[in-house]
């Protein structure tokens, strides 16, 4: 295993501070890892620009790598290309659903105004009979839905492209 | 050098408008009419703070004199702020906040759509990211305008009154100075007169669905492009900058 591959493995152990069942690699925010001499540079991007988790990502990456004897670690922010939910791994989608958060659905209606609401299956009972409660949920990346069958409210990790 | 100053000033125009509106929306925290709206307005606020941070870091980098995103945000007084007049308007009632939101969100949507093509790669990347966020903001404000305008007699009257009052600050969104025009000719900045018809069309579409009408012969307030503000900005900054002024360079 190269040093880079080793670092990617370690980063898979760093959880998303807000949704701890998925790692920052699953979330798609780690964009590159480069090592030259004994200096590590990790490039990350933020999900939403105001996401308060970003500062925690940076601190957690540094401490994880330091624990593993990488002394010189630099974490750089990369803004382009902008993060999209397409970068969530398949693993992340499975884990989100198990955790009770509906993973992003492809939203076929791209109109900005008055777009048709996408059908989001309930992560608990899989019913497609659900309704949007609020476009904005407990964090910037989620909206709030409710299942009309089992009546559970749930978070939907909204599609961002 | 002149060009760098113009670019910094342009970033202040955009970043300050986000920061100040973000601060206004944060005032709704724990005061929203319903829990979901409390969360929605503060989520939008958070997006706006994030957007201003990206530009303030860029400004700090351009200046290269030890300034940081924090010193840019907290180290200036109102005559050095370039935010639009709409962004500093008080929240008023929920309808006032939603109308202000619609006017600004529709502007941001068309502005970032164009700014994505800027020859300045940092501004282009910033616009690409911000556009995704303001698209959600615009959906939020336009859907609420329709609910309120096409709702009860009271909600319709209230929101029509909000529109009549706030419309007078809409031309100010499109103000440009000579430096902006130079940046436009270099392909860095956006010619705001080119997005005004698009913005107007979006506003008209939403208002007609909401059964609201635009007021006529309204006096248009302007001046923010030259950092001339209403009395509200100073009060807002006092609160926002209090900690940094009381305890300079305080660290968490
Ligand atoms: Zn269900």
Short mmCIF file of C-alpha atoms and ligand atoms in Angstrom, two decimals:
data_model
loop_
_atom_site.label_atom_id
_atom_site.label_comp_id
_atom_site.label_asym_id
_atom_site.label_seq_id
_atom_site.Cartn_x
_atom_site.Cartn_y
_atom_site.Cartn_z
CA UNK A 1 0.00 0.00 0.00
CA UNK A 2 1.36 3.44 -0.90
CA UNK A 3 1.41 6.17 1.71
CA UNK A 4 -1.47 7.90 -0.07
CA UNK A 5 -3.61 4.76 0.01
CA UNK A 6 -2.79 4.37 3.67
CA UNK A 7 -3.96 7.93 4.34
CA UNK A 8 -7.21 7.38 2.42
CA UNK A 9 -7.82 4.33 4.64
CA UNK A 10 -7.26 6.41 7.76
CA UNK A 11 -9.61 9.14 6.50
CA UNK A 12 -12.32 6.51 6.09
CA UNK A 13 -12.21 6.26 9.87
CA UNK A 14 -13.00 9.96 10.33
CA UNK A 15 -16.77 10.29 10.85
CA UNK A 16 -18.95 13.13 9.60
CA UNK A 17 -19.54 15.06 12.86
CA UNK A 18 -23.22 15.55 12.09
CA UNK A 19 -24.03 12.11 10.66
CA UNK A 20 -21.46 9.90 12.43
CA UNK A 21 -22.49 6.69 10.60
CA UNK A 22 -20.78 7.89 7.43
CA UNK A 23 -17.16 8.90 6.99
CA UNK A 24 -15.91 12.08 5.38
CA UNK A 25 -14.70 9.90 2.48
CA UNK A 26 -18.22 8.45 2.03
CA UNK A 27 -19.57 11.99 2.11
CA UNK A 28 -17.34 12.92 -0.81
CA UNK A 29 -15.70 15.93 0.82
CA UNK A 30 -12.13 14.60 0.61
CA UNK A 31 -10.98 15.52 -2.90
CA UNK A 32 -7.30 14.57 -2.96
CA UNK A 33 -4.40 13.36 -0.85
CA UNK A 34 -0.82 14.08 -1.82
CA UNK A 35 2.40 13.28 0.00
CA UNK A 36 5.74 14.81 -0.83
CA UNK A 37 8.76 14.19 1.38
CA UNK A 38 7.03 13.78 4.72
CA UNK A 39 4.41 16.47 4.13
CA UNK A 40 0.76 15.54 3.66
CA UNK A 41 -1.69 17.79 1.85
CA UNK A 42 -5.39 16.88 2.02
CA UNK A 43 -7.78 18.83 -0.17
CA UNK A 44 -11.36 19.01 1.02
CA UNK A 45 -14.49 20.81 -0.10
CA UNK A 46 -17.47 21.89 2.00
CA UNK A 47 -20.97 20.53 1.40
CA UNK A 48 -22.75 23.85 1.91
CA UNK A 49 -20.69 27.01 2.19
CA UNK A 50 -21.94 27.80 5.69
CA UNK A 51 -21.68 24.23 6.95
CA UNK A 52 -20.36 24.46 10.52
CA UNK A 53 -19.00 20.91 10.23
CA UNK A 54 -16.21 22.10 7.91
CA UNK A 55 -13.99 23.37 10.73
CA UNK A 56 -14.53 20.09 12.56
CA UNK A 57 -13.50 18.10 9.45
CA UNK A 58 -10.23 19.99 9.34
CA UNK A 59 -9.44 19.46 13.01
CA UNK A 60 -10.42 15.77 12.90
CA UNK A 61 -8.33 15.06 9.79
CA UNK A 62 -5.29 16.64 11.40
CA UNK A 63 -5.63 14.79 14.67
CA UNK A 64 -6.32 11.46 12.95
CA UNK A 65 -3.18 11.76 10.84
CA UNK A 66 -1.06 13.00 13.72
CA UNK A 67 -2.12 9.99 15.80
CA UNK A 68 -0.69 7.93 12.97
CA UNK A 69 2.64 9.69 12.95
CA UNK A 70 2.05 12.10 10.11
CA UNK A 71 3.47 15.23 11.68
CA UNK A 72 3.20 17.74 8.84
CA UNK A 73 -0.40 17.90 7.68
CA UNK A 74 -1.98 20.67 5.70
CA UNK A 75 -5.73 20.73 4.94
CA UNK A 76 -6.66 22.94 2.01
CA UNK A 77 -10.14 24.09 1.01
CA UNK A 78 -11.09 23.51 -2.61
CA UNK A 79 -14.14 25.34 -3.94
CA UNK A 80 -14.29 24.14 -7.51
CA UNK A 81 -15.85 21.93 -8.71
CA UNK A 82 -18.57 22.48 -6.13
CA UNK A 83 -19.65 19.55 -3.97
CA UNK A 84 -22.59 17.54 -5.26
CA UNK A 85 -24.58 14.69 -3.75
CA UNK A 86 -23.36 12.58 -6.72
CA UNK A 87 -20.14 12.25 -4.72
CA UNK A 88 -21.84 10.32 -1.92
CA UNK A 89 -20.65 6.72 -2.16
CA UNK A 90 -23.05 3.80 -2.49
CA UNK A 91 -21.91 2.78 0.98
CA UNK A 92 -23.03 6.18 2.28
CA UNK A 93 -26.49 5.82 0.75
CA UNK A 94 -27.01 2.43 2.43
CA UNK A 95 -25.78 3.68 5.78
CA UNK A 96 -27.91 6.82 5.64
CA UNK A 97 -31.05 4.78 5.03
CA UNK A 98 -30.21 2.41 7.91
CA UNK A 99 -29.70 5.45 10.13
CA UNK A 100 -33.18 6.78 9.26
CA UNK A 101 -32.18 9.47 6.75
CA UNK A 102 -33.52 9.15 3.22
CA UNK A 103 -30.62 9.41 0.74
CA UNK A 104 -30.81 11.91 -2.15
CA UNK A 105 -33.17 11.02 -5.01
CA UNK A 106 -32.58 12.16 -8.54
CA UNK A 107 -34.86 15.16 -9.00
CA UNK A 108 -36.12 15.04 -12.59
CA UNK A 109 -37.94 18.39 -12.48
CA UNK A 110 -35.12 20.93 -12.74
CA UNK A 111 -37.31 24.05 -12.84
CA UNK A 112 -36.19 26.60 -10.30
CA UNK A 113 -39.67 27.89 -9.62
CA UNK A 114 -42.61 25.65 -8.82
CA UNK A 115 -40.72 22.41 -9.40
CA UNK A 116 -42.69 19.20 -8.84
CA UNK A 117 -41.76 17.63 -5.54
CA UNK A 118 -39.64 14.52 -5.86
CA UNK A 119 -40.96 11.26 -4.36
CA UNK A 120 -38.85 10.37 -1.33
CA UNK A 121 -39.44 6.84 0.04
CA UNK A 122 -39.73 6.55 3.81
CA UNK A 123 -36.49 5.13 5.24
CA UNK A 124 -38.45 3.19 7.88
CA UNK A 125 -41.28 1.46 5.98
CA UNK A 126 -40.26 2.20 2.35
CA UNK A 127 -43.66 3.73 1.57
CA UNK A 128 -43.62 6.24 -1.27
CA UNK A 129 -46.59 8.02 0.24
CA UNK A 130 -44.63 10.81 1.95
CA UNK A 131 -44.88 14.59 2.13
CA UNK A 132 -42.45 17.49 2.39
CA UNK A 133 -42.77 19.35 5.70
CA UNK A 134 -39.97 21.86 5.19
CA UNK A 135 -37.24 22.38 2.58
CA UNK A 136 -34.87 23.12 5.41
CA UNK A 137 -34.14 20.56 8.08
CA UNK A 138 -31.87 19.95 11.03
CA UNK A 139 -28.74 20.79 8.98
CA UNK A 140 -28.11 22.68 5.74
CA UNK A 141 -27.96 19.48 3.70
CA UNK A 142 -31.33 18.08 4.76
CA UNK A 143 -35.06 18.69 4.34
CA UNK A 144 -37.83 17.47 6.58
CA UNK A 145 -40.39 14.91 5.38
CA UNK A 146 -43.13 12.88 6.94
CA UNK A 147 -44.43 9.44 5.99
CA UNK A 148 -48.22 9.36 5.43
CA UNK A 149 -48.35 5.62 6.16
CA UNK A 150 -46.24 5.02 9.28
CA UNK A 151 -46.48 8.73 10.21
CA UNK A 152 -42.80 8.98 11.18
CA UNK A 153 -41.15 12.30 10.38
CA UNK A 154 -37.74 11.85 8.79
CA UNK A 155 -34.78 13.75 7.35
CA UNK A 156 -34.11 13.71 3.63
CA UNK A 157 -30.54 14.32 2.45
CA UNK A 158 -31.49 16.70 -0.32
CA UNK A 159 -30.14 16.39 -3.81
CA UNK A 160 -27.58 19.04 -4.71
CA UNK A 161 -26.23 19.17 -8.25
CA UNK B 1 -2.76 47.82 -8.23
CA UNK B 2 -5.79 49.89 -9.16
CA UNK B 3 -7.36 46.76 -10.53
CA UNK B 4 -6.74 44.87 -7.34
CA UNK B 5 -8.50 47.58 -5.33
CA UNK B 6 -11.45 47.46 -7.71
CA UNK B 7 -11.66 43.68 -7.36
CA UNK B 8 -11.49 43.91 -3.56
CA UNK B 9 -14.23 46.51 -3.58
CA UNK B 10 -16.36 44.34 -5.86
CA UNK B 11 -15.95 41.37 -3.50
CA UNK B 12 -16.98 43.63 -0.61
CA UNK B 13 -20.18 44.58 -2.47
CA UNK B 14 -21.16 40.94 -2.86
CA UNK B 15 -19.78 39.61 0.44
CA UNK B 16 -21.20 42.44 2.57
CA UNK B 17 -24.67 41.97 1.08
CA UNK B 18 -24.55 38.30 2.09
CA UNK B 19 -23.15 38.98 5.55
CA UNK B 20 -25.63 41.71 6.43
CA UNK B 21 -28.67 39.80 5.19
CA UNK B 22 -27.34 36.71 6.99
CA UNK B 23 -27.14 38.73 10.21
CA UNK B 24 -30.70 40.02 9.70
CA UNK B 25 -32.05 36.52 9.13
CA UNK B 26 -30.21 35.24 12.20
CA UNK B 27 -32.41 37.61 14.23
CA UNK B 28 -35.28 35.23 13.44
CA UNK B 29 -33.55 32.49 15.43
CA UNK B 30 -36.08 31.37 18.08
CA UNK B 31 -38.55 34.01 16.81
CA UNK B 32 -39.90 32.28 13.71
CA UNK B 33 -43.68 32.06 13.25
CA UNK B 34 -43.45 28.25 13.24
CA UNK B 35 -40.58 25.92 14.09
CA UNK B 36 -40.00 24.90 10.45
CA UNK B 37 -39.65 28.53 9.38
CA UNK B 38 -37.36 29.30 12.28
CA UNK B 39 -35.11 26.55 10.94
CA UNK B 40 -35.52 27.59 7.30
CA UNK B 41 -34.63 31.26 7.86
CA UNK B 42 -31.61 30.43 9.98
CA UNK B 43 -30.46 27.82 7.45
CA UNK B 44 -30.58 30.49 4.76
CA UNK B 45 -28.69 32.79 7.11
CA UNK B 46 -25.99 30.15 7.51
CA UNK B 47 -25.61 29.78 3.73
CA UNK B 48 -25.20 33.54 3.43
CA UNK B 49 -22.56 33.63 6.17
CA UNK B 50 -20.68 30.86 4.38
CA UNK B 51 -20.81 32.79 1.11
CA UNK B 52 -19.48 35.95 2.72
CA UNK B 53 -16.66 33.98 4.37
CA UNK B 54 -15.47 32.70 1.00
CA UNK B 55 -15.24 36.24 -0.34
CA UNK B 56 -13.67 37.67 2.81
CA UNK B 57 -10.95 35.00 2.72
CA UNK B 58 -10.34 35.93 -0.91
CA UNK B 59 -10.12 39.61 0.02
CA UNK B 60 -7.64 38.80 2.80
CA UNK B 61 -5.57 36.82 0.32
CA UNK B 62 -5.67 39.65 -2.26
CA UNK B 63 -4.63 42.19 0.36
CA UNK B 64 -1.87 39.95 1.66
CA UNK B 65 -1.23 42.30 4.56
CA UNK B 66 -2.13 40.01 7.45
CA UNK B 67 -5.85 40.73 7.30
CA UNK B 68 -8.13 37.73 7.88
CA UNK B 69 -11.74 36.98 7.03
CA UNK B 70 -12.60 38.02 10.60
CA UNK B 71 -10.83 41.37 10.42
CA UNK B 72 -12.64 42.09 7.16
CA UNK B 73 -16.01 41.28 8.74
CA UNK B 74 -15.50 42.88 12.14
CA UNK B 75 -12.96 45.62 11.52
CA UNK B 76 -14.97 48.06 9.43
CA UNK B 77 -17.61 50.70 10.12
CA UNK B 78 -20.73 51.43 8.09
CA UNK B 79 -19.11 53.81 5.61
CA UNK B 80 -16.77 51.00 4.60
CA UNK B 81 -19.62 48.51 4.06
CA UNK B 82 -20.96 48.08 0.53
CA UNK B 83 -24.00 45.89 1.11
CA UNK B 84 -27.26 46.68 -0.67
CA UNK B 85 -29.94 48.72 1.10
CA UNK B 86 -32.39 45.82 0.96
CA UNK B 87 -30.07 43.56 2.93
CA UNK B 88 -30.03 45.96 5.89
CA UNK B 89 -33.82 46.56 5.99
CA UNK B 90 -35.26 45.44 9.31
CA UNK B 91 -37.04 42.07 9.34
CA UNK B 92 -40.47 43.56 10.12
CA UNK B 93 -43.11 40.84 10.16
CA UNK B 94 -42.75 37.50 8.39
CA UNK B 95 -44.29 38.89 5.17
CA UNK B 96 -41.76 41.73 5.08
CA UNK B 97 -38.91 39.24 5.46
CA UNK B 98 -40.31 37.03 2.69
CA UNK B 99 -40.77 39.93 0.24
CA UNK B 100 -37.22 41.16 0.93
CA UNK B 101 -36.10 37.56 0.43
CA UNK B 102 -37.84 37.23 -2.92
CA UNK B 103 -36.31 40.44 -4.31
CA UNK B 104 -32.81 39.47 -3.16
CA UNK B 105 -33.01 35.73 -3.93
CA UNK B 106 -34.20 36.36 -7.51
CA UNK B 107 -31.35 38.85 -7.93
CA UNK B 108 -28.77 36.41 -6.51
CA UNK B 109 -30.06 33.61 -8.69
CA UNK B 110 -29.57 35.53 -11.94
CA UNK B 111 -26.38 37.20 -10.70
CA UNK B 112 -24.63 33.94 -9.78
CA UNK B 113 -25.84 32.28 -12.97
CA UNK B 114 -23.81 34.91 -14.87
CA UNK B 115 -20.93 35.22 -12.42
CA UNK B 116 -20.18 31.51 -12.96
CA UNK B 117 -18.67 32.66 -16.27
CA UNK B 118 -16.37 35.25 -14.65
CA UNK B 119 -12.78 35.26 -15.88
CA UNK B 120 -11.70 35.47 -12.24
CA UNK B 121 -11.56 31.77 -11.35
CA UNK B 122 -12.16 32.33 -7.62
CA UNK B 123 -15.29 34.38 -8.30
CA UNK B 124 -16.49 31.78 -10.81
CA UNK B 125 -16.03 28.93 -8.30
CA UNK B 126 -17.70 30.99 -5.59
CA UNK B 127 -20.66 31.66 -7.89
CA UNK B 128 -20.99 28.01 -8.89
CA UNK B 129 -21.28 26.98 -5.25
CA UNK B 130 -23.53 29.86 -4.20
CA UNK B 131 -25.93 29.33 -7.09
CA UNK B 132 -26.87 25.88 -5.80
CA UNK B 133 -27.74 27.39 -2.44
CA UNK B 134 -29.64 30.46 -3.61
CA UNK B 135 -31.78 28.27 -5.86
CA UNK B 136 -33.22 26.76 -2.67
CA UNK B 137 -33.61 30.23 -1.16
CA UNK B 138 -35.57 31.43 -4.19
CA UNK B 139 -37.87 28.42 -4.05
CA UNK B 140 -38.50 29.09 -0.41
CA UNK B 141 -39.35 32.78 -0.77
CA UNK B 142 -41.42 32.40 -3.94
CA UNK B 143 -43.54 29.61 -2.52
CA UNK B 144 -44.24 31.65 0.59
CA UNK B 145 -45.17 34.77 -1.40
CA UNK B 146 -47.79 32.71 -3.20
CA UNK B 147 -49.14 31.24 0.02
CA UNK B 148 -49.39 34.70 1.57
CA UNK B 149 -50.52 36.67 -1.49
CA UNK B 150 -53.10 34.10 -2.54
CA UNK B 151 -54.01 33.27 1.06
CA UNK B 152 -56.41 35.08 3.37
CA UNK B 153 -57.52 38.68 2.98
CA UNK B 154 -55.29 39.69 5.87
CA UNK B 155 -52.17 37.92 4.58
CA UNK B 156 -52.76 39.38 1.11
CA UNK B 157 -53.11 42.93 2.44
CA UNK B 158 -50.08 42.61 4.64
CA UNK B 159 -47.78 41.20 2.00
CA UNK B 160 -48.98 43.70 -0.64
CA UNK B 161 -48.08 46.46 1.83
CA UNK B 162 -44.63 44.90 2.33
CA UNK B 163 -44.11 44.87 -1.42
CA UNK B 164 -45.22 48.51 -1.77
CA UNK B 165 -42.70 49.55 0.84
CA UNK B 166 -39.72 47.39 -0.15
CA UNK B 167 -40.03 47.92 -3.89
CA UNK B 168 -38.42 51.35 -3.46
CA UNK B 169 -35.13 49.67 -2.58
CA UNK B 170 -35.02 47.36 -5.58
CA UNK B 171 -33.19 49.63 -8.05
CA UNK B 172 -30.33 49.87 -5.55
CA UNK B 173 -29.55 46.18 -6.19
CA UNK B 174 -28.48 47.07 -9.73
CA UNK B 175 -26.20 50.03 -8.99
CA UNK B 176 -22.68 49.92 -10.43
CA UNK B 177 -19.75 52.31 -10.11
CA UNK B 178 -16.97 53.11 -12.62
CA UNK B 179 -14.67 50.44 -11.20
CA UNK B 180 -17.40 47.84 -11.64
CA UNK B 181 -17.77 48.87 -15.28
CA UNK B 182 -14.03 48.42 -15.81
CA UNK B 183 -14.24 44.96 -14.28
CA UNK B 184 -17.21 44.22 -16.55
CA UNK B 185 -15.15 45.09 -19.62
CA UNK B 186 -12.45 42.70 -18.40
CA UNK B 187 -14.99 39.89 -18.05
CA UNK B 188 -14.54 39.74 -14.27
CA UNK B 189 -17.70 41.48 -13.06
CA UNK B 190 -21.28 41.24 -14.32
CA UNK B 191 -23.14 43.99 -16.14
CA UNK B 192 -26.14 44.23 -13.83
CA UNK B 193 -28.26 45.96 -16.47
CA UNK B 194 -28.13 42.68 -18.40
CA UNK B 195 -29.70 40.70 -15.58
CA UNK B 196 -32.39 43.22 -14.68
CA UNK B 197 -34.89 42.03 -17.33
CA UNK B 198 -34.38 38.41 -16.22
CA UNK B 199 -34.89 39.40 -12.60
CA UNK B 200 -38.00 41.40 -13.51
CA UNK B 201 -39.43 38.41 -15.34
CA UNK B 202 -38.92 36.12 -12.34
CA UNK B 203 -40.54 38.67 -10.03
CA UNK B 204 -43.49 39.14 -12.40
CA UNK B 205 -44.04 35.38 -12.69
CA UNK B 206 -44.12 34.93 -8.93
CA UNK B 207 -46.25 38.01 -8.24
CA UNK B 208 -48.87 37.09 -10.79
CA UNK B 209 -49.22 33.62 -9.24
CA UNK B 210 -49.46 35.32 -5.86
CA UNK B 211 -52.11 37.73 -7.20
CA UNK B 212 -50.07 40.71 -6.07
CA UNK B 213 -49.38 43.87 -8.05
CA UNK B 214 -46.28 46.01 -8.34
CA UNK B 215 -46.68 49.53 -6.97
CA UNK B 216 -46.29 52.39 -9.44
CA UNK B 217 -44.35 55.67 -9.28
CA UNK B 218 -42.30 54.60 -6.29
CA UNK B 219 -39.37 56.75 -5.16
CA UNK B 220 -36.20 54.69 -5.58
CA UNK B 221 -33.66 54.84 -2.73
CA UNK B 222 -30.05 54.33 -3.79
CA UNK B 223 -26.52 54.97 -2.62
CA UNK B 224 -25.24 51.74 -1.12
CA UNK B 225 -22.77 51.14 -3.96
CA UNK B 226 -20.96 54.19 -2.57
CA UNK B 227 -21.37 52.98 1.01
CA UNK B 228 -24.16 55.43 1.81
CA UNK B 229 -26.60 53.55 4.02
CA UNK B 230 -29.83 53.90 5.94
CA UNK B 231 -29.73 54.38 9.71
CA UNK B 232 -30.33 50.65 10.20
CA UNK B 233 -26.88 49.44 9.22
CA UNK B 234 -25.03 51.09 12.11
CA UNK B 235 -27.29 49.44 14.67
CA UNK B 236 -26.87 46.07 13.01
CA UNK B 237 -23.08 46.37 12.96
CA UNK B 238 -22.96 47.49 16.60
CA UNK B 239 -24.57 44.25 17.62
CA UNK B 240 -22.66 42.05 15.19
CA UNK B 241 -19.25 43.53 15.97
CA UNK B 242 -19.75 44.05 19.69
CA UNK B 243 -17.51 41.25 20.88
CA UNK B 244 -14.61 42.06 18.58
CA UNK B 245 -14.79 45.73 19.54
CA UNK B 246 -15.02 45.09 23.26
CA UNK B 247 -12.29 42.43 23.20
CA UNK B 248 -10.08 43.06 20.16
CA UNK B 249 -8.54 39.90 18.72
CA UNK B 250 -10.50 37.71 21.13
CA UNK B 251 -10.04 34.03 20.35
CA UNK B 252 -12.26 31.05 21.18
ZN1 LIG C 1 -43.03 5.17 6.72
#
